[in-house]
PDB file of C-alpha atoms in Angstrom:
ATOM      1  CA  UNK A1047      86.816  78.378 126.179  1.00  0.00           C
ATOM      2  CA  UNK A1048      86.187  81.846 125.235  1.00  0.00           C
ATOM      3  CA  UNK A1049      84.849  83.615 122.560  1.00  0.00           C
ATOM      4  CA  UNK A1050      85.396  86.928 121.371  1.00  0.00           C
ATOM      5  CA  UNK A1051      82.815  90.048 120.395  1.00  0.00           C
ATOM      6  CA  UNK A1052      81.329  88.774 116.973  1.00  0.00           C
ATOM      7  CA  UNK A1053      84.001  86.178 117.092  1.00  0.00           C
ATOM      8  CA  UNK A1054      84.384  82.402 116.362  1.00  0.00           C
ATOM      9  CA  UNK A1055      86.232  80.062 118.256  1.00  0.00           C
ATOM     10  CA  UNK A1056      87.594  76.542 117.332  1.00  0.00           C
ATOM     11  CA  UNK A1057      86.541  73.463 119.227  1.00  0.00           C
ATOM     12  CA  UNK A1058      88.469  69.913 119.487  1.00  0.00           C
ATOM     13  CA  UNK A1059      87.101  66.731 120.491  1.00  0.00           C
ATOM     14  CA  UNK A1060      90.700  66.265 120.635  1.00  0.00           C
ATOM     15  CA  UNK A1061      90.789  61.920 120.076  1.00  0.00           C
ATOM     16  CA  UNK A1062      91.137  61.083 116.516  1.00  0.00           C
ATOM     17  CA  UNK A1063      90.149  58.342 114.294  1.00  0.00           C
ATOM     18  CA  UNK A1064      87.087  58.393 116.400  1.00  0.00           C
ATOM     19  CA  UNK A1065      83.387  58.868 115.203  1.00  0.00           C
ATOM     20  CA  UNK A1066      81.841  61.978 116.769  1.00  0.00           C
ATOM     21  CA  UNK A1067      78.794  63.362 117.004  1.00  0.00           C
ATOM     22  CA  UNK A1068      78.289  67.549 118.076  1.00  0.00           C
ATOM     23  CA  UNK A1069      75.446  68.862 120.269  1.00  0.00           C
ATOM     24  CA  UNK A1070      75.038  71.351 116.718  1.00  0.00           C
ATOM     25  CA  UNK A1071      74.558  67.897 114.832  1.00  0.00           C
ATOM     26  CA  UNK A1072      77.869  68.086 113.271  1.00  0.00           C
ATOM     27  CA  UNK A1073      80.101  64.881 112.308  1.00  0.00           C
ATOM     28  CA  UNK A1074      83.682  66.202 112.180  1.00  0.00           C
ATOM     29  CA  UNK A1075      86.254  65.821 115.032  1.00  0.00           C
ATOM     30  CA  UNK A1076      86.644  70.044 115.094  1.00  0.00           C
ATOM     31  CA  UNK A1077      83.232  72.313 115.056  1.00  0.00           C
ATOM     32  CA  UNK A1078      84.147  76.108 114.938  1.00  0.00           C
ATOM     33  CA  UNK A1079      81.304  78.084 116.967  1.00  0.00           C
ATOM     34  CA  UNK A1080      80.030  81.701 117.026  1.00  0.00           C
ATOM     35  CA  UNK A1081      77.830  81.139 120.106  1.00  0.00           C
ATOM     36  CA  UNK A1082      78.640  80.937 123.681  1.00  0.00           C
ATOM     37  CA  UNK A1083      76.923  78.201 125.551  1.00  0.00           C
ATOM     38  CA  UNK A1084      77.667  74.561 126.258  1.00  0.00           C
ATOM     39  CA  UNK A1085      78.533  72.123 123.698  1.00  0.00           C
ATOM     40  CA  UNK A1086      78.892  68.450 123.888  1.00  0.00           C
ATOM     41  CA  UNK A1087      80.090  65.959 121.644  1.00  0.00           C
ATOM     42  CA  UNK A1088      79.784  62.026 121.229  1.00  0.00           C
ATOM     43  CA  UNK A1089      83.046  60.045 120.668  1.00  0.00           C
ATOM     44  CA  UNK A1090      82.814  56.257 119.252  1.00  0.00           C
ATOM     45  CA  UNK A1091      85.388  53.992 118.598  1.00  0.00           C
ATOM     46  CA  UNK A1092      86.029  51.586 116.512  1.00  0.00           C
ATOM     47  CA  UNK A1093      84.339  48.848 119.139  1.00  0.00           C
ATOM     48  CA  UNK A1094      81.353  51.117 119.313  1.00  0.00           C
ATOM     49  CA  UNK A1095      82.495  52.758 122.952  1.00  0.00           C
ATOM     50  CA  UNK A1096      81.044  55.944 123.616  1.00  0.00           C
ATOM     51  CA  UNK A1097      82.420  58.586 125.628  1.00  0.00           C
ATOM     52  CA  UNK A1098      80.361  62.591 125.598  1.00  0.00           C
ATOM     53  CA  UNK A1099      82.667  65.603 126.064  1.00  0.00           C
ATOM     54  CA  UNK A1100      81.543  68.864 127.025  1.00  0.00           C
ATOM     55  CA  UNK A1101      82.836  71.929 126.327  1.00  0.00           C
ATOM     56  CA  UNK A1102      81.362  75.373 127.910  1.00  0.00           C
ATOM     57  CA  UNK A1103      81.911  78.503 125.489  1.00  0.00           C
ATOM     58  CA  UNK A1104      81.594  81.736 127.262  1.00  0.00           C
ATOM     59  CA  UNK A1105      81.363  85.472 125.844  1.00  0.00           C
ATOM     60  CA  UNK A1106      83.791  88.246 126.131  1.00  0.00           C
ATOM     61  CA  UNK A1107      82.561  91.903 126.783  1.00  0.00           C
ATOM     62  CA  UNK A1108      84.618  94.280 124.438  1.00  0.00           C
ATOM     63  CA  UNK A1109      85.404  97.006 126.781  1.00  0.00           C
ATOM     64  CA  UNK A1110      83.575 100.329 126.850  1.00  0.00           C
ATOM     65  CA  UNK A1111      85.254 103.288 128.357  1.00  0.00           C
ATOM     66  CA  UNK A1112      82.305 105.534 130.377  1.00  0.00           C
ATOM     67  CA  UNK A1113      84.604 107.942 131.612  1.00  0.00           C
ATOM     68  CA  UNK A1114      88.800 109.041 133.038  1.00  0.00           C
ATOM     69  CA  UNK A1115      88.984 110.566 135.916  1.00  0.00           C
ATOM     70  CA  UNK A1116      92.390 112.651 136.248  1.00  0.00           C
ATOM     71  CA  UNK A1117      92.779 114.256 139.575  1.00  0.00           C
ATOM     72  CA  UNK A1118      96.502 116.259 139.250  1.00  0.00           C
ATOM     73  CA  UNK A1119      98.456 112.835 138.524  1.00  0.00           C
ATOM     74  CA  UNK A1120      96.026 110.248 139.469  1.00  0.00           C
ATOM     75  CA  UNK A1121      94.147 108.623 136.811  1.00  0.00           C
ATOM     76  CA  UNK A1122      91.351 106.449 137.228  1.00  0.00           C
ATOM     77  CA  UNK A1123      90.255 104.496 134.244  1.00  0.00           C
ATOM     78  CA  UNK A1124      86.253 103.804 134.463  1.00  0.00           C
ATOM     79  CA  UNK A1125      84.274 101.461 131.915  1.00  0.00           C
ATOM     80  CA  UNK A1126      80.504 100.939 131.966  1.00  0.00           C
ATOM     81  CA  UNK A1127      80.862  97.151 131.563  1.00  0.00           C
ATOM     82  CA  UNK A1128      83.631  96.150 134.336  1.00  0.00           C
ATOM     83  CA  UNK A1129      84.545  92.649 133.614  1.00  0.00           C
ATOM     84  CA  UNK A1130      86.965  90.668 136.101  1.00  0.00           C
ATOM     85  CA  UNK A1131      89.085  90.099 132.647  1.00  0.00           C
ATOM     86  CA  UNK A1132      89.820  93.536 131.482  1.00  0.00           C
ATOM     87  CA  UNK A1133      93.201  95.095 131.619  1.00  0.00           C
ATOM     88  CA  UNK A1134      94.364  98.937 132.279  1.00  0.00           C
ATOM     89  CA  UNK A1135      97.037 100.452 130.135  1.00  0.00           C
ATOM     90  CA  UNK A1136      98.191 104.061 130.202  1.00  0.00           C
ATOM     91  CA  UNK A1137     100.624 103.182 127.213  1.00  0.00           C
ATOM     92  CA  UNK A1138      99.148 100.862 125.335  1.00  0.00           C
ATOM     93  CA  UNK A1139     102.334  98.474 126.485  1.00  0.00           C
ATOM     94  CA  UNK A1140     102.213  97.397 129.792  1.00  0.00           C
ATOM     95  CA  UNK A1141      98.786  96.715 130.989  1.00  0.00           C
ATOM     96  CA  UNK A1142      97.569  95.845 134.755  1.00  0.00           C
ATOM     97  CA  UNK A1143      93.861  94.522 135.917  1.00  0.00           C
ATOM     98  CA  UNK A1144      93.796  97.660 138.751  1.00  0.00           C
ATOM     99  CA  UNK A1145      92.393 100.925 136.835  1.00  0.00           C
ATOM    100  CA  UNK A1146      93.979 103.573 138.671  1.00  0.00           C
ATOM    101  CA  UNK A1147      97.717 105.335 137.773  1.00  0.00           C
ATOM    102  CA  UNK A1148      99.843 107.010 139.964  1.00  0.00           C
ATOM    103  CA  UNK A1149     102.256 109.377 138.942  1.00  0.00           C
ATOM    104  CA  UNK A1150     101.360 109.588 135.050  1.00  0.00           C
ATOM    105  CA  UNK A1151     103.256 111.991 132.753  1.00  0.00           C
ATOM    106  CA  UNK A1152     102.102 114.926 132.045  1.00  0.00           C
ATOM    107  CA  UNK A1153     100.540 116.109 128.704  1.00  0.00           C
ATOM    108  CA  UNK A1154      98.453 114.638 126.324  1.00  0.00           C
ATOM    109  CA  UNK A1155      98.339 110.673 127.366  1.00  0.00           C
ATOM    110  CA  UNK A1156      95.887 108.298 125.958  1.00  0.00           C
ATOM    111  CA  UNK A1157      93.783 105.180 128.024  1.00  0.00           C
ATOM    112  CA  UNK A1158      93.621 101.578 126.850  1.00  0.00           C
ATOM    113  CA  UNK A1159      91.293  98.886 128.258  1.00  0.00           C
ATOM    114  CA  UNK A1160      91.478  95.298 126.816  1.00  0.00           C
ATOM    115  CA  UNK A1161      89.918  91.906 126.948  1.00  0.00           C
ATOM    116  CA  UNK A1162      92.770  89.517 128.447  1.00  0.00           C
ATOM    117  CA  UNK A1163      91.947  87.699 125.176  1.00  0.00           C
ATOM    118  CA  UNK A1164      93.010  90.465 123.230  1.00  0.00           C
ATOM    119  CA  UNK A1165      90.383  91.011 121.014  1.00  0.00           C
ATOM    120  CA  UNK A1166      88.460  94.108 122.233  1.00  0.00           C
ATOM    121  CA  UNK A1167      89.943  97.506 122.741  1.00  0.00           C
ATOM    122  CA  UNK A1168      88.225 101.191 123.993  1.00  0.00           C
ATOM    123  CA  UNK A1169      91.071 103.762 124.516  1.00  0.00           C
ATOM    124  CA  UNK A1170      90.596 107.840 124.923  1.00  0.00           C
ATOM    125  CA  UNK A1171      92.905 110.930 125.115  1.00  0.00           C
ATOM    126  CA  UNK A1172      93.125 112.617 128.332  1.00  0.00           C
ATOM    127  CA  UNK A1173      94.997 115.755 129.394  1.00  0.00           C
ATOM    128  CA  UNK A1174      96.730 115.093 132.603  1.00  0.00           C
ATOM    129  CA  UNK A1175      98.583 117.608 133.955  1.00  0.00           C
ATOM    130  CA  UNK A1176      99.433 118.714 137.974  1.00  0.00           C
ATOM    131  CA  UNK A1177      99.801 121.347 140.521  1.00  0.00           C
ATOM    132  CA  UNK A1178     101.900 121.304 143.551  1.00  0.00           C
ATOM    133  CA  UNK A1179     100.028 122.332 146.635  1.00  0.00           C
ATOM    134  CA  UNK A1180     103.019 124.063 148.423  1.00  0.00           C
ATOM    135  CA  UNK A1181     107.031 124.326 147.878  1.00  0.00           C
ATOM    136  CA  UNK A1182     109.345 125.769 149.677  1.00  0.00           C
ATOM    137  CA  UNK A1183     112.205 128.074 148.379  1.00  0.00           C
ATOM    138  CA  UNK A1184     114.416 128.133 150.811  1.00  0.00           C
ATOM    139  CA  UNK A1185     117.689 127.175 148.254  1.00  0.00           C
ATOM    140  CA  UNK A1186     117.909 123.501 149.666  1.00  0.00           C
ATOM    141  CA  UNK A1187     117.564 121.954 146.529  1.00  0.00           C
ATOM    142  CA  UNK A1188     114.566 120.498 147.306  1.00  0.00           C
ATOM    143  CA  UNK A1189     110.878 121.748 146.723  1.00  0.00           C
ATOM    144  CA  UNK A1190     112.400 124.874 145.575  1.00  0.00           C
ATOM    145  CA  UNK A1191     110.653 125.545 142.560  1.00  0.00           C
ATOM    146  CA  UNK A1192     106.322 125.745 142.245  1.00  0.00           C
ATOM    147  CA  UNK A1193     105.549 124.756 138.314  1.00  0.00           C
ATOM    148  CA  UNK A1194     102.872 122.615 136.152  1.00  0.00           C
ATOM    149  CA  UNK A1195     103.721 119.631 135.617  1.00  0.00           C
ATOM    150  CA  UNK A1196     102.621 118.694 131.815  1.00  0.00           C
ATOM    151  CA  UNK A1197     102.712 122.664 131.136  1.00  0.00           C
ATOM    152  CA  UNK A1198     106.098 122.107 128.344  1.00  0.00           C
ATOM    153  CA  UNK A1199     103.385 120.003 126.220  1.00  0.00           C
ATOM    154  CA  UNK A1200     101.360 122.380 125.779  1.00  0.00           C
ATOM    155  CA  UNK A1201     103.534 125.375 123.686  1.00  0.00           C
ATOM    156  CA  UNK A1202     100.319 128.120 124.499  1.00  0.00           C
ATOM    157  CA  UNK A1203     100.179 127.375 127.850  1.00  0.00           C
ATOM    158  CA  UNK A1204     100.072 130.299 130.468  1.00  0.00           C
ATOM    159  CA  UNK A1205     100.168 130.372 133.952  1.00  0.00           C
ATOM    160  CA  UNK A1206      99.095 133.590 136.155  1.00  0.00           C
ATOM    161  CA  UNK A1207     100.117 133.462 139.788  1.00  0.00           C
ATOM    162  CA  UNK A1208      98.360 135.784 141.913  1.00  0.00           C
ATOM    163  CA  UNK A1209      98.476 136.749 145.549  1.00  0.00           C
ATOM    164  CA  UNK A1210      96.168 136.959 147.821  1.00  0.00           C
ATOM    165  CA  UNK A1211      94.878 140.722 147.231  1.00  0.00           C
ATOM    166  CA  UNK A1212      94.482 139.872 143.574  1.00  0.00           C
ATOM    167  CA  UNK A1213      97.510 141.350 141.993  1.00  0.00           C
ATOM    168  CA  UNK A1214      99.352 139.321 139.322  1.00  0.00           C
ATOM    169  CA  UNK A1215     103.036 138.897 140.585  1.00  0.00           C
ATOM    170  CA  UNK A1216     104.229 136.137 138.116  1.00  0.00           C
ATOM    171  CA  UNK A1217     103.775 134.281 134.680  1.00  0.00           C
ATOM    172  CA  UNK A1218     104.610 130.891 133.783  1.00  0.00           C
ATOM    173  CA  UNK A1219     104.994 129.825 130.160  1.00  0.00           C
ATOM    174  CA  UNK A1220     106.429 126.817 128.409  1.00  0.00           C
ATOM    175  CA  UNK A1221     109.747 128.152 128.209  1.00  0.00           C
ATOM    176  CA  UNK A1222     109.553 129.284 131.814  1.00  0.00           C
ATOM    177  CA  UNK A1223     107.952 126.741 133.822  1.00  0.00           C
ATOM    178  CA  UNK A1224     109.197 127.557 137.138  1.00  0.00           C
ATOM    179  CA  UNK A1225     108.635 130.572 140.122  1.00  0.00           C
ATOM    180  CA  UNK A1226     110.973 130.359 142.627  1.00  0.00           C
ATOM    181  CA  UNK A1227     108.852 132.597 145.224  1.00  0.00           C
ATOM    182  CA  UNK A1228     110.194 136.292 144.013  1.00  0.00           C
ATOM    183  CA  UNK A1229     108.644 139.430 142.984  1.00  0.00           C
ATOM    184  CA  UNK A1230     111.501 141.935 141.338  1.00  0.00           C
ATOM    185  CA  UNK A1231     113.893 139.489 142.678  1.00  0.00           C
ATOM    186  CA  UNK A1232     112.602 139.876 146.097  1.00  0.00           C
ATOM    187  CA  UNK A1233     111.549 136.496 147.781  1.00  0.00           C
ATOM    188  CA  UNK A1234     107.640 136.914 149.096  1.00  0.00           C
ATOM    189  CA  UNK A1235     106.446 136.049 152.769  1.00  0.00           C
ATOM    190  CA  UNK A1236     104.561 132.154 153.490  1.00  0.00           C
ATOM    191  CA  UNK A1237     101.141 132.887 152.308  1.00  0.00           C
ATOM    192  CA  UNK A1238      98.999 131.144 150.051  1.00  0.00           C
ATOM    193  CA  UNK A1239      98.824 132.125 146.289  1.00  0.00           C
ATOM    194  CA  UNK A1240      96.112 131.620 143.713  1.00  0.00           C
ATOM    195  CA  UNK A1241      97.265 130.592 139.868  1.00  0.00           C
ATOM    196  CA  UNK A1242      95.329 130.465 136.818  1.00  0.00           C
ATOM    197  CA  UNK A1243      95.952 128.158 133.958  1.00  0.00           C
ATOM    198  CA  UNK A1244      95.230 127.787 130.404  1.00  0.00           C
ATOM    199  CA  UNK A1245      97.074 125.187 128.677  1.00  0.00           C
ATOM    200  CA  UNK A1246      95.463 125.497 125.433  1.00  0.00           C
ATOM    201  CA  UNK A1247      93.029 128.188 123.704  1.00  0.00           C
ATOM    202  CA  UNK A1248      90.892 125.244 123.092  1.00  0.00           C
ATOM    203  CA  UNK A1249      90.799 124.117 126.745  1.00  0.00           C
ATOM    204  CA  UNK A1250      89.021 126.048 129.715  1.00  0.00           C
ATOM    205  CA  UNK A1251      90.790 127.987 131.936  1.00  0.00           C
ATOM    206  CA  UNK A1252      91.652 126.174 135.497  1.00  0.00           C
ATOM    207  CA  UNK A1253      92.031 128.468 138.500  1.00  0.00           C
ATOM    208  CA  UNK A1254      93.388 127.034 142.049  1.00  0.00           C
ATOM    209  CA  UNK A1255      95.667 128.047 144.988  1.00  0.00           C
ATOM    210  CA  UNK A1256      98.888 126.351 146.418  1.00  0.00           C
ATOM    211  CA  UNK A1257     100.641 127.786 149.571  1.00  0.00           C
ATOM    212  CA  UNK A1258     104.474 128.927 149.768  1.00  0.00           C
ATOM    213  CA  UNK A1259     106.391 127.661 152.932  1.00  0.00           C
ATOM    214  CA  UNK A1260     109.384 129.268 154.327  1.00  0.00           C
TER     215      UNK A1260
END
Protein backbone atom coordinates (compact mmCIF):
# COMPACT_ATOMS: atom_id res chain seq x y z
CA UNK A 1 0.00 0.00 0.00
CA UNK A 2 1.23 3.37 -0.67
CA UNK A 3 0.85 6.58 0.60
CA UNK A 4 1.19 9.80 -0.89
CA UNK A 5 3.30 13.22 0.21
CA UNK A 6 1.11 14.54 3.20
CA UNK A 7 -1.42 12.04 2.10
CA UNK A 8 -3.84 9.49 3.71
CA UNK A 9 -4.55 6.23 2.54
CA UNK A 10 -7.53 3.84 3.29
CA UNK A 11 -6.99 0.46 4.85
CA UNK A 12 -9.44 -2.76 4.73
CA UNK A 13 -9.41 -5.64 6.90
CA UNK A 14 -11.48 -6.64 4.09
CA UNK A 15 -13.87 -9.69 6.13
CA UNK A 16 -16.96 -8.23 7.46
CA UNK A 17 -19.23 -8.86 10.27
CA UNK A 18 -16.05 -9.63 12.03
CA UNK A 19 -14.68 -7.96 15.30
CA UNK A 20 -11.33 -6.26 14.65
CA UNK A 21 -8.89 -4.85 16.48
CA UNK A 22 -5.98 -2.17 14.67
CA UNK A 23 -2.29 -2.05 15.66
CA UNK A 24 -3.47 2.11 16.16
CA UNK A 25 -6.10 0.65 18.74
CA UNK A 26 -8.92 1.24 16.48
CA UNK A 27 -12.25 -1.01 16.39
CA UNK A 28 -13.69 -0.46 12.90
CA UNK A 29 -13.24 -2.89 9.93
CA UNK A 30 -11.51 0.30 7.73
CA UNK A 31 -8.67 2.61 9.56
CA UNK A 32 -7.55 5.50 7.18
CA UNK A 33 -3.68 6.23 7.94
CA UNK A 34 -1.32 9.21 7.37
CA UNK A 35 1.81 7.23 8.35
CA UNK A 36 3.82 4.77 6.50
CA UNK A 37 4.85 1.77 8.46
CA UNK A 38 3.31 -1.61 9.20
CA UNK A 39 -0.07 -2.08 10.47
CA UNK A 40 -1.77 -5.10 11.72
CA UNK A 41 -5.13 -5.86 12.62
CA UNK A 42 -7.03 -8.62 14.75
CA UNK A 43 -10.08 -10.32 13.13
CA UNK A 44 -12.66 -12.37 15.49
CA UNK A 45 -15.54 -14.13 14.60
CA UNK A 46 -18.45 -14.83 15.86
CA UNK A 47 -16.89 -18.30 17.54
CA UNK A 48 -14.13 -16.18 18.94
CA UNK A 49 -11.43 -17.30 15.99
CA UNK A 50 -8.74 -15.00 15.55
CA UNK A 51 -6.88 -14.38 12.54
CA UNK A 52 -3.99 -10.93 12.49
CA UNK A 53 -3.56 -9.23 9.09
CA UNK A 54 -0.80 -7.10 8.24
CA UNK A 55 -0.62 -4.49 6.07
CA UNK A 56 2.84 -2.55 5.21
CA UNK A 57 2.23 1.27 4.24
CA UNK A 58 5.11 2.76 2.45
CA UNK A 59 5.91 6.56 1.50
CA UNK A 60 6.03 8.17 -1.83
CA UNK A 61 8.81 10.81 -2.66
CA UNK A 62 7.09 13.77 -4.57
CA UNK A 63 9.55 14.34 -7.25
CA UNK A 64 12.08 17.17 -7.23
CA UNK A 65 13.56 18.29 -10.45
CA UNK A 66 17.61 19.26 -9.72
CA UNK A 67 18.32 20.03 -13.11
CA UNK A 68 17.54 19.37 -17.56
CA UNK A 69 20.17 18.77 -19.40
CA UNK A 70 19.49 19.66 -23.25
CA UNK A 71 22.36 18.83 -25.46
CA UNK A 72 21.00 20.01 -29.29
CA UNK A 73 17.89 17.49 -29.14
CA UNK A 74 18.72 15.27 -26.33
CA UNK A 75 17.13 15.92 -23.13
CA UNK A 76 17.97 14.40 -20.01
CA UNK A 77 15.57 14.87 -17.19
CA UNK A 78 17.59 14.82 -13.66
CA UNK A 79 15.80 14.85 -10.09
CA UNK A 80 17.65 15.00 -6.77
CA UNK A 81 15.47 12.24 -5.26
CA UNK A 82 15.49 9.34 -8.08
CA UNK A 83 12.91 6.92 -7.04
CA UNK A 84 12.47 3.49 -9.04
CA UNK A 85 8.61 4.83 -9.32
CA UNK A 86 8.93 8.10 -11.03
CA UNK A 87 7.89 8.71 -14.55
CA UNK A 88 9.45 11.11 -17.44
CA UNK A 89 7.15 13.18 -19.55
CA UNK A 90 8.19 15.77 -22.12
CA UNK A 91 4.36 16.54 -22.68
CA UNK A 92 2.78 16.10 -19.78
CA UNK A 93 0.80 13.05 -21.76
CA UNK A 94 2.73 10.22 -22.36
CA UNK A 95 5.13 9.49 -19.65
CA UNK A 96 8.08 6.70 -19.60
CA UNK A 97 10.32 5.54 -16.37
CA UNK A 98 13.78 6.26 -18.70
CA UNK A 99 14.64 10.19 -18.30
CA UNK A 100 16.27 10.88 -21.42
CA UNK A 101 14.40 12.22 -24.96
CA UNK A 102 15.55 11.86 -28.23
CA UNK A 103 14.57 13.96 -30.91
CA UNK A 104 12.39 16.63 -28.88
CA UNK A 105 10.81 19.61 -30.69
CA UNK A 106 12.25 22.50 -30.78
CA UNK A 107 11.26 25.70 -28.83
CA UNK A 108 10.04 26.32 -25.62
CA UNK A 109 9.06 22.62 -24.15
CA UNK A 110 8.33 22.01 -20.58
CA UNK A 111 9.54 18.65 -18.20
CA UNK A 112 7.18 16.59 -16.07
CA UNK A 113 8.24 14.00 -13.46
CA UNK A 114 5.51 12.05 -11.52
CA UNK A 115 4.93 9.58 -8.79
CA UNK A 116 3.37 6.37 -10.62
CA UNK A 117 0.68 7.07 -7.98
CA UNK A 118 -0.04 10.24 -9.39
CA UNK A 119 0.06 12.42 -6.68
CA UNK A 120 3.36 14.39 -6.89
CA UNK A 121 4.44 16.49 -9.79
CA UNK A 122 7.91 18.86 -10.44
CA UNK A 123 7.89 20.10 -14.10
CA UNK A 124 10.27 23.10 -15.65
CA UNK A 125 10.53 25.03 -18.98
CA UNK A 126 13.45 24.35 -21.05
CA UNK A 127 14.60 25.85 -24.35
CA UNK A 128 15.64 23.12 -26.62
CA UNK A 129 16.72 23.96 -29.74
CA UNK A 130 19.61 22.24 -32.34
CA UNK A 131 22.40 22.68 -34.71
CA UNK A 132 23.39 20.48 -37.49
CA UNK A 133 27.05 19.69 -37.49
CA UNK A 134 27.47 19.48 -41.35
CA UNK A 135 25.02 19.40 -44.59
CA UNK A 136 25.69 19.07 -47.77
CA UNK A 137 24.25 21.22 -50.68
CA UNK A 138 24.80 19.44 -53.39
CA UNK A 139 20.78 19.75 -54.77
CA UNK A 140 20.02 16.00 -53.83
CA UNK A 141 17.28 16.76 -51.76
CA UNK A 142 18.81 15.61 -48.92
CA UNK A 143 20.96 17.51 -46.22
CA UNK A 144 20.72 20.41 -48.45
CA UNK A 145 19.83 23.03 -46.23
CA UNK A 146 22.05 24.05 -42.64
CA UNK A 147 19.23 25.79 -40.17
CA UNK A 148 18.19 25.86 -36.26
CA UNK A 149 16.02 23.73 -35.45
CA UNK A 150 13.49 25.49 -32.79
CA UNK A 151 14.74 28.98 -34.37
CA UNK A 152 10.67 29.72 -35.94
CA UNK A 153 9.69 29.80 -32.02
CA UNK A 154 11.55 32.23 -31.24
CA UNK A 155 10.22 35.50 -33.61
CA UNK A 156 13.78 37.63 -32.45
CA UNK A 157 15.90 35.03 -33.20
CA UNK A 158 19.13 35.73 -35.32
CA UNK A 159 21.58 33.65 -36.66
CA UNK A 160 25.17 34.97 -37.97
CA UNK A 161 27.14 32.50 -40.04
CA UNK A 162 30.64 33.29 -40.37
CA UNK A 163 33.59 31.80 -42.17
CA UNK A 164 36.55 30.94 -41.16
CA UNK A 165 38.52 34.42 -41.55
CA UNK A 166 35.76 36.05 -39.55
CA UNK A 167 33.65 37.70 -42.15
CA UNK A 168 29.85 37.46 -41.83
CA UNK A 169 28.55 35.80 -45.13
CA UNK A 170 24.91 34.97 -44.02
CA UNK A 171 21.89 35.69 -41.62
CA UNK A 172 19.28 33.47 -40.50
CA UNK A 173 16.02 34.79 -39.06
CA UNK A 174 12.65 33.30 -38.31
CA UNK A 175 11.30 33.95 -41.56
CA UNK A 176 14.48 32.66 -43.17
CA UNK A 177 15.63 29.71 -41.44
CA UNK A 178 17.67 28.13 -44.00
CA UNK A 179 21.45 28.74 -45.92
CA UNK A 180 21.86 26.69 -48.64
CA UNK A 181 25.86 27.17 -48.79
CA UNK A 182 25.93 30.58 -51.10
CA UNK A 183 27.45 33.89 -50.84
CA UNK A 184 25.85 36.40 -53.72
CA UNK A 185 24.41 33.31 -55.09
CA UNK A 186 27.71 31.73 -55.40
CA UNK A 187 27.96 28.23 -53.64
CA UNK A 188 31.20 28.36 -51.06
CA UNK A 189 34.07 25.63 -51.00
CA UNK A 190 33.86 22.45 -47.98
CA UNK A 191 35.21 24.27 -45.06
CA UNK A 192 33.99 24.62 -41.73
CA UNK A 193 31.85 27.70 -40.69
CA UNK A 194 31.27 29.30 -37.32
CA UNK A 195 27.45 30.66 -36.45
CA UNK A 196 26.28 32.72 -33.72
CA UNK A 197 22.88 32.57 -32.21
CA UNK A 198 20.58 34.56 -30.19
CA UNK A 199 17.19 33.31 -29.96
CA UNK A 200 15.90 35.77 -27.62
CA UNK A 201 17.20 39.29 -26.19
CA UNK A 202 16.61 37.71 -22.91
CA UNK A 203 18.75 34.62 -23.63
CA UNK A 204 22.69 34.59 -24.06
CA UNK A 205 24.17 34.47 -27.16
CA UNK A 206 25.42 30.75 -28.33
CA UNK A 207 28.37 30.65 -30.72
CA UNK A 208 29.51 27.16 -32.46
CA UNK A 209 30.82 25.81 -35.82
CA UNK A 210 29.32 23.12 -38.24
CA UNK A 211 31.25 22.05 -41.44
CA UNK A 212 29.82 22.22 -45.17
CA UNK A 213 30.46 19.02 -47.31
CA UNK A 214 30.54 18.96 -50.98
Amino acid sequence: MFLCPSGTVPLDATLTGMSYLWSNGATSQQIVVSNPGLYTVDITNTYNCSKTKSITVIQQLSPDISQVQVVQDHVTIEVSNPQDYFEYSIDGIEYQSDPEFWNVPGGYQTVFVRNNSLCGLDMETIIVWATPKFFTPNGDGYNDDWEVKGMEVFPNAEVVIFNRFGKPIYTLNATNPKWNGTYSDTPLPASDYWFSLKLDPSIPEIRGHFTLKR
